[in-house]
mmCIF file of C-alpha atoms and ligand atoms in Angstrom:
data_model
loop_
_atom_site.group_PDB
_atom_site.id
_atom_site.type_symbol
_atom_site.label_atom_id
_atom_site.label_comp_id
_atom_site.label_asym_id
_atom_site.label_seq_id
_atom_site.Cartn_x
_atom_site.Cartn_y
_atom_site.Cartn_z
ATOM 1 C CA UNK A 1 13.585 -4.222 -20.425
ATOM 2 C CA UNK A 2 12.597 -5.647 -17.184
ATOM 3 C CA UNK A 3 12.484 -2.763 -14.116
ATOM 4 C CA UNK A 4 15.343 -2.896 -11.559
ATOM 5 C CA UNK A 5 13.918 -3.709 -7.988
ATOM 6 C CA UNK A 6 13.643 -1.167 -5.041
ATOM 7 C CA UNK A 7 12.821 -2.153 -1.718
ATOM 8 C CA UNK A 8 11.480 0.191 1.237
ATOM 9 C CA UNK A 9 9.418 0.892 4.326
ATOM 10 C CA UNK A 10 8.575 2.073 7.896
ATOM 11 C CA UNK A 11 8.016 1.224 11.144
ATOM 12 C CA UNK A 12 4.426 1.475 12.474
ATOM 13 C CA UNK A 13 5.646 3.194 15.401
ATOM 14 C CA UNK A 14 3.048 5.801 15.987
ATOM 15 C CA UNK A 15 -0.957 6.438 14.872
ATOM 16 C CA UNK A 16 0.564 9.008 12.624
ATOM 17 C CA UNK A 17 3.172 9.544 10.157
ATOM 18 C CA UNK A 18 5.116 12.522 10.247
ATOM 19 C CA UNK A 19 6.407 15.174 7.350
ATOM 20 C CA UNK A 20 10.129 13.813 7.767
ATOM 21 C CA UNK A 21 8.226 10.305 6.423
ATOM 22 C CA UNK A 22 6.430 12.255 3.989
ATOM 23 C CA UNK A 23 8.872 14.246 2.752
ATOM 24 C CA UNK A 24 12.158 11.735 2.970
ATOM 25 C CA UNK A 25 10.539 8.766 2.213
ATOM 26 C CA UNK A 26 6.342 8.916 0.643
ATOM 27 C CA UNK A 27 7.242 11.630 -1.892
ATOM 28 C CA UNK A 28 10.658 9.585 -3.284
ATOM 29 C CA UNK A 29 8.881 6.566 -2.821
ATOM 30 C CA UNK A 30 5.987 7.735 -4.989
ATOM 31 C CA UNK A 31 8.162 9.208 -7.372
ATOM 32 C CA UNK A 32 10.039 5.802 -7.766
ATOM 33 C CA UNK A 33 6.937 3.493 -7.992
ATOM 34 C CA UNK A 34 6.604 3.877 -12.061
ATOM 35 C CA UNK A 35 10.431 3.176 -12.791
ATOM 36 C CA UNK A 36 11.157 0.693 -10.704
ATOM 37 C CA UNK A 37 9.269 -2.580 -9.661
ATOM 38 C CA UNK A 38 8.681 -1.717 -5.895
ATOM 39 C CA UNK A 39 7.943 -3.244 -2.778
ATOM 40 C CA UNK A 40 6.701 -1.157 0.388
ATOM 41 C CA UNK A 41 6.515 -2.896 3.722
ATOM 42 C CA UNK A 42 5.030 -1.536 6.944
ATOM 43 C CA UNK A 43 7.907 -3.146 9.152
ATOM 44 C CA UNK A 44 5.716 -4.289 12.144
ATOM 45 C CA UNK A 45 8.541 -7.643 13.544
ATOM 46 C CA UNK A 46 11.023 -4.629 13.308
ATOM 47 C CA UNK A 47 8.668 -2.315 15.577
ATOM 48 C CA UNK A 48 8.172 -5.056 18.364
ATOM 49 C CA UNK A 49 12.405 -4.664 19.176
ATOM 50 C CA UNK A 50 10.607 -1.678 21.930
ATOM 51 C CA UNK A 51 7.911 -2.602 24.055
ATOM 52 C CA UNK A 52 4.481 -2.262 22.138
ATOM 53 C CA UNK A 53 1.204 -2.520 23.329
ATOM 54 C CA UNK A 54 -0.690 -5.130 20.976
ATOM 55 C CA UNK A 55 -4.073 -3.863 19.793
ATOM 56 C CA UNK A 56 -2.357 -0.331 19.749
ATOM 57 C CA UNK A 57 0.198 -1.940 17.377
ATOM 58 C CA UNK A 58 -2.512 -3.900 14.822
ATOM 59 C CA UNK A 59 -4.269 -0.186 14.400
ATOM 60 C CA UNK A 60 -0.962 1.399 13.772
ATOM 61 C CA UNK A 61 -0.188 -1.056 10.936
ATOM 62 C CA UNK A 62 -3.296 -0.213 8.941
ATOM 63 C CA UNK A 63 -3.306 3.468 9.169
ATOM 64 C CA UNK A 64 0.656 3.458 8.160
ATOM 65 C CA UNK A 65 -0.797 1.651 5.445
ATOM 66 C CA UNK A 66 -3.466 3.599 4.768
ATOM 67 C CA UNK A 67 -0.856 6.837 5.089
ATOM 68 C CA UNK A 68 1.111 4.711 2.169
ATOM 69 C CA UNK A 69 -1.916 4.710 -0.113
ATOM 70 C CA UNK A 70 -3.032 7.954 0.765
ATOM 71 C CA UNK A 71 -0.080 9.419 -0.222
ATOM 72 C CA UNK A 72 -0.087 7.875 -3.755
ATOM 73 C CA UNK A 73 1.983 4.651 -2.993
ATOM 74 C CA UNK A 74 -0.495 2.148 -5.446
ATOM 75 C CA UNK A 75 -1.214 -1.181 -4.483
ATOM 76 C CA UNK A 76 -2.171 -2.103 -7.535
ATOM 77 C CA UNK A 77 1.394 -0.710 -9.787
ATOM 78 C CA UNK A 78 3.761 -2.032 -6.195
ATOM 79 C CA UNK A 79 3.517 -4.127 -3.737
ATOM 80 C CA UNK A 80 2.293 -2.561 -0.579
ATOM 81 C CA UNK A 81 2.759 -5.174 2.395
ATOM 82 C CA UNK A 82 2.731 -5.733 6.076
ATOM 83 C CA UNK A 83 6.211 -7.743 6.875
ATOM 84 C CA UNK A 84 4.779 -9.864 9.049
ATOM 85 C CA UNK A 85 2.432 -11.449 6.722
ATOM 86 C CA UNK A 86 5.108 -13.301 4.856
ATOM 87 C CA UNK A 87 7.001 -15.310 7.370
ATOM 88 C CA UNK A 88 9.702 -15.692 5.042
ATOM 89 C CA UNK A 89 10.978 -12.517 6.765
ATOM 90 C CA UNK A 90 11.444 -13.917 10.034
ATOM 91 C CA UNK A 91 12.897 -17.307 8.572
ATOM 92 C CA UNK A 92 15.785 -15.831 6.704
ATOM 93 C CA UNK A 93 16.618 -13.250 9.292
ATOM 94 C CA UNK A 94 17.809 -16.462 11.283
ATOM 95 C CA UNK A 95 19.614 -17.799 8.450
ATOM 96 C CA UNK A 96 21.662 -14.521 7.924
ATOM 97 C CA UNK A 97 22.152 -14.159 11.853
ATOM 98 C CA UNK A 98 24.281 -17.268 11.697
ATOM 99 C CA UNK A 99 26.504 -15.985 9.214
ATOM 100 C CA UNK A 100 26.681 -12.719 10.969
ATOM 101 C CA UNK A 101 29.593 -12.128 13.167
ATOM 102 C CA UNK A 102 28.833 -10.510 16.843
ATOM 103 C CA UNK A 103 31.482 -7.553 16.612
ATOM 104 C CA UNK A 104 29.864 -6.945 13.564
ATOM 105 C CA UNK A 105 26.626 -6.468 14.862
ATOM 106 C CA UNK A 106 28.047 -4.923 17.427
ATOM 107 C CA UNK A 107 29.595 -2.056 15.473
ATOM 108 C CA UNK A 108 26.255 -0.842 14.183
ATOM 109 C CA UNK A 109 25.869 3.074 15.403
ATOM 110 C CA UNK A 110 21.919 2.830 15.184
ATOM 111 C CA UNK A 111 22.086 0.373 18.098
ATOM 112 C CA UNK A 112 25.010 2.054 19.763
ATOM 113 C CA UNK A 113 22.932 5.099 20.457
ATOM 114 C CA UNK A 114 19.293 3.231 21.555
ATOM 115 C CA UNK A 115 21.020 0.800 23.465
ATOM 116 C CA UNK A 116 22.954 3.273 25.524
ATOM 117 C CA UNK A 117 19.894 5.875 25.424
ATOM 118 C CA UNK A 118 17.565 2.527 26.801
ATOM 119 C CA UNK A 119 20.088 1.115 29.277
ATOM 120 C CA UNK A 120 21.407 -2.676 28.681
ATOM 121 C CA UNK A 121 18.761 -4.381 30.512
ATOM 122 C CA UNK A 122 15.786 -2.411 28.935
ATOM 123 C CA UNK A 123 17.302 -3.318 25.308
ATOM 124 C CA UNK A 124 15.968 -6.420 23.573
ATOM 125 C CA UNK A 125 18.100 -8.922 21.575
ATOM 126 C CA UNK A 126 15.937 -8.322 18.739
ATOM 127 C CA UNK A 127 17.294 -4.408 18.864
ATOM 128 C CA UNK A 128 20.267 -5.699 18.501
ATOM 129 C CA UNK A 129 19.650 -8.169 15.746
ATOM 130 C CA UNK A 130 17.485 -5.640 13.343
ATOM 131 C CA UNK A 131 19.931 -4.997 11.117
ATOM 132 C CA UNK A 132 19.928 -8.723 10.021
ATOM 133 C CA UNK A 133 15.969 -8.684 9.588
ATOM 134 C CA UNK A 134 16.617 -5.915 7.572
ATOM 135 C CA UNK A 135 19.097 -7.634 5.408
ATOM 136 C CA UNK A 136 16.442 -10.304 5.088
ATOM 137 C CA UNK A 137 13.910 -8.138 4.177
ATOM 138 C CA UNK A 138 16.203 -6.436 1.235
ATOM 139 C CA UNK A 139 17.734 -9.554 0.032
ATOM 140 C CA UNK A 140 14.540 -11.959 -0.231
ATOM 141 C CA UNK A 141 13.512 -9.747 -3.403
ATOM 142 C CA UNK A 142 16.825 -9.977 -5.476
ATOM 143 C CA UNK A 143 16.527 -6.075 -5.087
ATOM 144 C CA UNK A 144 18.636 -3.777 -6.866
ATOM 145 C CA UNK A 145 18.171 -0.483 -5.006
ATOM 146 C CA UNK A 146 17.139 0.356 -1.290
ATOM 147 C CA UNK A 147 15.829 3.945 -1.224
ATOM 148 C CA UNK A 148 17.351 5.204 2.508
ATOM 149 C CA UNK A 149 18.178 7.880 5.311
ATOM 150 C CA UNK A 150 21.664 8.986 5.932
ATOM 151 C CA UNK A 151 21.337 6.704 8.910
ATOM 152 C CA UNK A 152 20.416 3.856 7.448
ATOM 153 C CA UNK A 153 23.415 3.682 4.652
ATOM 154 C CA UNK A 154 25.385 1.386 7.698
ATOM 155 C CA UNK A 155 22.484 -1.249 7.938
ATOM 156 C CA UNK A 156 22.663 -1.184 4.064
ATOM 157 C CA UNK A 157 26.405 -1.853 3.978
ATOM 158 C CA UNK A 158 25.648 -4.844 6.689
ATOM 159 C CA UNK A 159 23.562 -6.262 3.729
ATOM 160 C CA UNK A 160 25.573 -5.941 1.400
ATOM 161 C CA UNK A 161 28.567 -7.365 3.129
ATOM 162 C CA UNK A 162 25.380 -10.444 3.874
ATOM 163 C CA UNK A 163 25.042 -11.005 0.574
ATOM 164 C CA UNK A 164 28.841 -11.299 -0.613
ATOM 165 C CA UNK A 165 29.545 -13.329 2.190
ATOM 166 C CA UNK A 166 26.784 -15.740 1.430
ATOM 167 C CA UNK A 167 27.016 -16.382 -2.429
ATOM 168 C CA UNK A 168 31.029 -16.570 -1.542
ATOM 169 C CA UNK A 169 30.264 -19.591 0.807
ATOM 170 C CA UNK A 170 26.646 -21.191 -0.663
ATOM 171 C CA UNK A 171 27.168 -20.167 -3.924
ATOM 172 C CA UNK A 172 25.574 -17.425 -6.003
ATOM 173 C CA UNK A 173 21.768 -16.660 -4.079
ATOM 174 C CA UNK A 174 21.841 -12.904 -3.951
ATOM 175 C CA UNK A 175 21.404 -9.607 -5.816
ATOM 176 C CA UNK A 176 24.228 -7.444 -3.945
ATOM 177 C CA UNK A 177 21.731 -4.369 -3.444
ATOM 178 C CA UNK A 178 22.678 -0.522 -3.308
ATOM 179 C CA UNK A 179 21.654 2.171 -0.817
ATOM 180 C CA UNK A 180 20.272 5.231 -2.571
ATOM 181 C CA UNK A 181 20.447 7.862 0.187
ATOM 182 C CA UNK A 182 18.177 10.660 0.655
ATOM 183 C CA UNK A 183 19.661 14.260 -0.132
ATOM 184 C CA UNK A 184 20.282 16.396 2.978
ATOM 185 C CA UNK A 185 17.013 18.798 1.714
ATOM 186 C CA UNK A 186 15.116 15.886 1.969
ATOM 187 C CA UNK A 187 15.766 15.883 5.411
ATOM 188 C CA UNK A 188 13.388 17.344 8.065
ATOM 189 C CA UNK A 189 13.663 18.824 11.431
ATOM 190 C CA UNK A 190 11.384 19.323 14.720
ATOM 191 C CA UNK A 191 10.125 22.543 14.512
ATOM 192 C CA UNK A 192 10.932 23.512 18.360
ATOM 193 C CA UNK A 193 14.433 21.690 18.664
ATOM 194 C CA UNK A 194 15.585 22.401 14.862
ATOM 195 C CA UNK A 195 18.735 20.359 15.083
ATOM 196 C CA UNK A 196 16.883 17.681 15.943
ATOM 197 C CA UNK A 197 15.664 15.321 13.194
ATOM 198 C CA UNK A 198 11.810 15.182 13.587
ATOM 199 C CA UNK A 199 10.674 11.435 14.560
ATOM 200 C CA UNK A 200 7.477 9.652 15.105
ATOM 201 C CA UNK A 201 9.099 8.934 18.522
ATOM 202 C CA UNK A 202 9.867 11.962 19.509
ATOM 203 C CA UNK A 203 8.869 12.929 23.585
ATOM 204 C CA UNK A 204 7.099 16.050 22.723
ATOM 205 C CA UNK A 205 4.798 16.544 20.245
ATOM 206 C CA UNK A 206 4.269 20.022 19.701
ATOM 207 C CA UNK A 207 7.760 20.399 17.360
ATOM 208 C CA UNK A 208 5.793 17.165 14.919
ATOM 209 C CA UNK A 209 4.038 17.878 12.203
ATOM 210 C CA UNK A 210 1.441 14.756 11.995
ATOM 211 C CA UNK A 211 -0.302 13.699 8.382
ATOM 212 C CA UNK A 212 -3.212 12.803 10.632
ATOM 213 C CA UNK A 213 -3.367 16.115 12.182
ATOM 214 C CA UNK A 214 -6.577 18.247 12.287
ATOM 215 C CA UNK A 215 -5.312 21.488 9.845
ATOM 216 C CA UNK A 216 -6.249 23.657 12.673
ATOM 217 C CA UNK A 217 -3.363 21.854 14.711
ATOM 218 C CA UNK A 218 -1.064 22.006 11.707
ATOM 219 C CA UNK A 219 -1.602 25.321 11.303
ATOM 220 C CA UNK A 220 -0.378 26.694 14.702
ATOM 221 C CA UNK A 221 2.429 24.473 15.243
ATOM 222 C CA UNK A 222 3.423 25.898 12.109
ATOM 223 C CA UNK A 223 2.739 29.383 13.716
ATOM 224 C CA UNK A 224 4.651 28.298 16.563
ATOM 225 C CA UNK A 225 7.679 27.310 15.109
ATOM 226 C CA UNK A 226 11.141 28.165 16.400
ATOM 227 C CA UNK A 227 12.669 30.616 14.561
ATOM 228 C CA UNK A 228 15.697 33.444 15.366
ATOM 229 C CA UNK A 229 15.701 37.005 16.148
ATOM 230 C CA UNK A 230 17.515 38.141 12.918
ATOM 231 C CA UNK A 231 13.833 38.547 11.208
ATOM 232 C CA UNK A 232 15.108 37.743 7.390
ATOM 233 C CA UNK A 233 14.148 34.664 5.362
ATOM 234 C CA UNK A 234 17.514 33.308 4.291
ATOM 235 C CA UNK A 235 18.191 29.650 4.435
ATOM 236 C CA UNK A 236 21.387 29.184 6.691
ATOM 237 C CA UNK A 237 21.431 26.081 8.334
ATOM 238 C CA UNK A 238 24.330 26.385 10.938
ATOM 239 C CA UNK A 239 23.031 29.833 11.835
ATOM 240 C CA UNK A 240 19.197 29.643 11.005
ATOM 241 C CA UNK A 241 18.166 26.134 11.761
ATOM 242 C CA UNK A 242 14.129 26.662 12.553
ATOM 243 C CA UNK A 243 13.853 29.229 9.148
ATOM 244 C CA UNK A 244 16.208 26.859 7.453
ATOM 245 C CA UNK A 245 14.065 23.921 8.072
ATOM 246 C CA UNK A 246 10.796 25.297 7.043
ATOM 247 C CA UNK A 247 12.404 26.758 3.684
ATOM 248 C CA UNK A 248 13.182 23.035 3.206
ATOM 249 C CA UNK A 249 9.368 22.296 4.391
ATOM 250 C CA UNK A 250 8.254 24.770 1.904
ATOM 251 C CA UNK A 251 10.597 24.312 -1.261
ATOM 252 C CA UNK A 252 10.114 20.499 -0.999
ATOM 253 C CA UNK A 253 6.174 20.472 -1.226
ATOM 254 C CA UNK A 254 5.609 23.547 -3.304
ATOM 255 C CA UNK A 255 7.995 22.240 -6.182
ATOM 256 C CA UNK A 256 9.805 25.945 -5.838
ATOM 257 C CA UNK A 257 13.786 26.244 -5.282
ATOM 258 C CA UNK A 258 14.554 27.818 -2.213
ATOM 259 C CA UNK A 259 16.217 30.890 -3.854
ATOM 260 C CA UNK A 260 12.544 31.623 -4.743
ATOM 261 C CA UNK A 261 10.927 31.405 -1.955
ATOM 262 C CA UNK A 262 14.035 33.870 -0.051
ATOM 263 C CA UNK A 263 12.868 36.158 -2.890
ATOM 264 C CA UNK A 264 9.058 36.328 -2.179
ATOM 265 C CA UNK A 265 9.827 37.221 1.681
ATOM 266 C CA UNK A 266 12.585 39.570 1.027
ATOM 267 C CA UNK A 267 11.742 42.428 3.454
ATOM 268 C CA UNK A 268 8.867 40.920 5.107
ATOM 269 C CA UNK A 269 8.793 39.427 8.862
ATOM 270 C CA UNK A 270 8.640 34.926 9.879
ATOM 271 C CA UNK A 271 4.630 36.136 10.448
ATOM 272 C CA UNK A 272 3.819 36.145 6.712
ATOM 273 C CA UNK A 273 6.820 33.335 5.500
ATOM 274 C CA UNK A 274 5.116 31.247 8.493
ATOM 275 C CA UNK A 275 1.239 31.642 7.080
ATOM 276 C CA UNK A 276 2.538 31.228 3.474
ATOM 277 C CA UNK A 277 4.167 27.998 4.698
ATOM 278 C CA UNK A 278 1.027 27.227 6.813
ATOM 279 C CA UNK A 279 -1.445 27.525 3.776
ATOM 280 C CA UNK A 280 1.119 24.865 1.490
ATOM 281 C CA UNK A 281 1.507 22.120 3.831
ATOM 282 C CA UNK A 282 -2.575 22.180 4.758
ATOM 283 C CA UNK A 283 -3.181 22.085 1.302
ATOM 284 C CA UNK A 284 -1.034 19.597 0.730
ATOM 285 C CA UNK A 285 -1.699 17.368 3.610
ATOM 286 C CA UNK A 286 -5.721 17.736 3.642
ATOM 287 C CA UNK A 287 -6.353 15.225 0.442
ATOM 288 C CA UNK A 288 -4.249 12.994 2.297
ATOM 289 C CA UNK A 289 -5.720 12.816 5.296
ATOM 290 C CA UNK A 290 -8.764 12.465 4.156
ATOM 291 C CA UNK A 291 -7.680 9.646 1.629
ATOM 292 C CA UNK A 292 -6.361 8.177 4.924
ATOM 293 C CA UNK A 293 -9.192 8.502 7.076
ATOM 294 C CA UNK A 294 -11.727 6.709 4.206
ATOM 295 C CA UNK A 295 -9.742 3.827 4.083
ATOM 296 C CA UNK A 296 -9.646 2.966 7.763
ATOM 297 C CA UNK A 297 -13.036 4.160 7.561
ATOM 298 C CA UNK A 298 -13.126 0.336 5.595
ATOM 299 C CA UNK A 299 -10.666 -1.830 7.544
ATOM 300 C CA UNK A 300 -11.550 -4.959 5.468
ATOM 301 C CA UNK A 301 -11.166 -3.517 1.911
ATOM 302 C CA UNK A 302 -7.930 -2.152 3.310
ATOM 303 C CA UNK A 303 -7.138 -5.636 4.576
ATOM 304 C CA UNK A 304 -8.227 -7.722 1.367
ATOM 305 C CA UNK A 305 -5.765 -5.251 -0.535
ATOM 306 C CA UNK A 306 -3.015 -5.988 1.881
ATOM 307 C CA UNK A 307 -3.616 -9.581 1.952
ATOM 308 C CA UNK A 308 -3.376 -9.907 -1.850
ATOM 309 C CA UNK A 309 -0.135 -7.833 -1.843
ATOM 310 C CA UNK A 310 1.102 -9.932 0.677
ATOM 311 C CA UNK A 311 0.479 -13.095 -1.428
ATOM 312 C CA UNK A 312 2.534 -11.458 -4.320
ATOM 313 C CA UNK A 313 5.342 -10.685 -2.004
ATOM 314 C CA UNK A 314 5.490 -14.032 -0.581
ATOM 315 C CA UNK A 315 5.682 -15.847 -4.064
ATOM 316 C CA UNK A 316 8.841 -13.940 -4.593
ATOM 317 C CA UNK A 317 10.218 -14.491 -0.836
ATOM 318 C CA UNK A 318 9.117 -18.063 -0.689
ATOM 319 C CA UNK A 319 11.250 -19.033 -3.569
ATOM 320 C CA UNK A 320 14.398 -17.287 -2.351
ATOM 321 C CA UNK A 321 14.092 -18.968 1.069
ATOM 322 C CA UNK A 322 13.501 -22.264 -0.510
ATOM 323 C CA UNK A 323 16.955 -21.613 -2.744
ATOM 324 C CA UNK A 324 18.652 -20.423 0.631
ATOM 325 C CA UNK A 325 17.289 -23.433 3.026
ATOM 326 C CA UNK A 326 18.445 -25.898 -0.477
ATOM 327 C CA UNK A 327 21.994 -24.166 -0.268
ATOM 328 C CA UNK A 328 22.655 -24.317 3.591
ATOM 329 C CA UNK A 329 22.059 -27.781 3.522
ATOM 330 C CA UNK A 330 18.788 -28.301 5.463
ATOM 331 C CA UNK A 331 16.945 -30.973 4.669
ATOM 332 C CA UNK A 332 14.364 -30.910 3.291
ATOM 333 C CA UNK A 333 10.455 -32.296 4.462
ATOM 334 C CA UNK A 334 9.697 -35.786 2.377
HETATM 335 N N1 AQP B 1 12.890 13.851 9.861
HETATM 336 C C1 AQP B 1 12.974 13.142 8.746
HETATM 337 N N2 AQP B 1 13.352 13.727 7.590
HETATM 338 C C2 AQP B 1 13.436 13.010 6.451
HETATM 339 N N3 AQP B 1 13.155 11.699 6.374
HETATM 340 C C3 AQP B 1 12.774 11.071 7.485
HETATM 341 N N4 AQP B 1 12.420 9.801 7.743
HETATM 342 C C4 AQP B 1 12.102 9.691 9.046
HETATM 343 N N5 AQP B 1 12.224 10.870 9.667
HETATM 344 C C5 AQP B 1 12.652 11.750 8.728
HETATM 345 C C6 AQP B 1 12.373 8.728 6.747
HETATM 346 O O1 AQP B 1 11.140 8.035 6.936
HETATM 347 C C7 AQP B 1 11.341 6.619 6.846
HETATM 348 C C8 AQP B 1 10.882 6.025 8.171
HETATM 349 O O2 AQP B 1 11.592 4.951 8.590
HETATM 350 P P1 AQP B 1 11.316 4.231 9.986
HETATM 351 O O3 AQP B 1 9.882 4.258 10.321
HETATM 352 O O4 AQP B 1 11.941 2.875 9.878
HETATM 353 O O5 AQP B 1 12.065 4.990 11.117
HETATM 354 P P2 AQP B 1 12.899 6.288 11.273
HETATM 355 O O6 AQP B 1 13.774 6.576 10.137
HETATM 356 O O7 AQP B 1 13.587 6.166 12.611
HETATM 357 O O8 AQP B 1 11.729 7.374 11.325
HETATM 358 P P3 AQP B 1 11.078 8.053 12.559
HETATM 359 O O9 AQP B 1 9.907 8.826 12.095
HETATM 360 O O10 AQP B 1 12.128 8.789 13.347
HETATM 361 O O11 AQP B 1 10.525 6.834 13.398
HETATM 362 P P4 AQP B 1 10.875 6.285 14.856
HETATM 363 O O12 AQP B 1 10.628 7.438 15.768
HETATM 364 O O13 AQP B 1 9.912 5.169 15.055
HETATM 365 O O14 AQP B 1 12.296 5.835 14.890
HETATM 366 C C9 AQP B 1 12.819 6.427 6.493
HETATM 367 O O15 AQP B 1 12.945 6.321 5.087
HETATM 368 C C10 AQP B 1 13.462 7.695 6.976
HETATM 369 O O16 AQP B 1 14.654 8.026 6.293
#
């Protein structure tokens, strides 16, 4: 039986990935990888929509690539890309923006809140228009499933709605993909604002826990973490977000329910839950980093391997856009 397609990735957006990416997205992803046929892009056209500066932005790509591998994505089992290096991204993105209305853009809450957070003149068309580049990047694969974030399920629906629309009017082109979205445990917090969803972009660091950290650093942010004055290890999350949030932390990379873990600390103060939590995540992130820090240790093995994923994505996307550009009624180059 031939594997159902999935279809993911990230944003470049900082030197670092961040436990929220490792834990909502690397983990699932890796998980996913032997069941489905999967492609994993590092979203750079989608990371220039805010102000980047360029050299700063060609590092970032290869260590959230080498964060990918490191973390057990295989470049050899999926395909592991850059975006950018198959300009059938940027081609069909124009295509679907012409059969996308304006309101419809318009409606899309992830823009909603960054334009009105940035101010109209500091946000970019291309903010505006990402949801359709994301469409393009889903639908160029035929892909069955598009492993998400809560917040992404509305950019999902926009594709969806992309693809209908399309094989209604050109005749059937696309697979009508389906959001998988992350379970609320999967979700992650900043460890000194708690309600706050941790994020590469985040203002202040010292709430981020950072793949590429030094364990030292780790270690007492962990130490530092917000918690509450009640003193008992219970997960709660309207009442107990910090303790809440690292019992997620915790459950999700030791393997252990959360029940469990409430058990072990019965009786005992956030001091010892904190340096049981501290020793897990150092374990767990110190292979990785390393893993990381050896392959941009060799930036041309790292981007041979991306260039000959990027080849095997673009055979795929290539012949999609040629169907699409065949459909629309372009004509063609004699
Ligand atoms: N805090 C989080 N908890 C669980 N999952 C998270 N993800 C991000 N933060 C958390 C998941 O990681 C992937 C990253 O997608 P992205 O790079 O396109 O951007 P994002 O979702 O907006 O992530 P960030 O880290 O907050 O980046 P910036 O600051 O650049 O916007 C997604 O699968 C997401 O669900």
């Amino acid at each position: 039986m031939t594997k159902q397609r999935l279809y993911s990735g990230m944003q470049p957006s900082a030197d670092s990935l961040q436990i929220g990416n490792y834990i909502g997205a690397l983990l699932q992803w890796r998980g996913m990888q032997e069941e489905y046929d999967a492609f994993f892009s590092v979203v750079d056209l989608h990371a220039i929509t805010v102000a980047q500066d360029p050299e700063h932005l060609r590092e970032k790509t290869r260590r959230t690539a080498a964060q990918y591998i490191a973390a057990g994505i295989e470049p050899s089992r999926s395909t592991l890309y850059v975006q950018s290096h198959v300009r059938a991204h940027a081609e069909l993105a124009w295509i679907l923006s012409t059969i996308t209305g304006f309101g419809e853009a318009g409606r899309m809450t992830q823009f909603k809140d960054k334009s009105q957070k940035q101010g109209a003149d500091a946000t970019s068309v291309g903010l505006f228009t990402y949801p359709i580049l994301m469409a393009a990047d889903i639908l160029l694969y035929q892909t069955d499933v598009v492993p998400v974030g809560d917040d992404q399920k509305q950019h999902v629906e926009l594709t969806r709605d992309l693809a209908e629309r399309f094989n209604s009017r050109f005749g059937d082109t696309f697979v009508v993909p389906k959001p998988v979205i992350q379970a609320e445990t999967a979700r992650i917090y900043d460890l000194q604002d708690p309600t706050s969803k941790m994020s590469k972009s985040a203002e202040s660091h010292a709430g981020v826990l950072w793949l590429l950290d030094e364990p030292s650093v780790t270690a007492k942010k962990i130490m530092r973490a917000v918690t509450d004055s009640e003193g008992s290890v219970r997960y709660d999350r309207s009442e107990k977000p910090g303790v809440s949030n690292l019992l997620t932390i915790y459950s999700a990379l030791s393997g252990r329910p959360i029940a469990e873990i409430e058990d072990e600390y019965a009786g005992r103060g956030y001091g010892d839950f904190k340096k049981g939590l501290r020793d897990v995540v150092v374990s767990e992130f110190e292979p990785v980093r390393a893993r990381a820090l050896e392959l941009l240790d060799d930036p041309a093995e790292l981007d041979r391997l991306l260039a000959v994923n990027a080849d095997r994505a673009a055979e795929i996307a290539d012949a999609t856009l040629a169907t699409v550009y065949e459909r629309v009624g372009l004509l063609r180059r004699g």
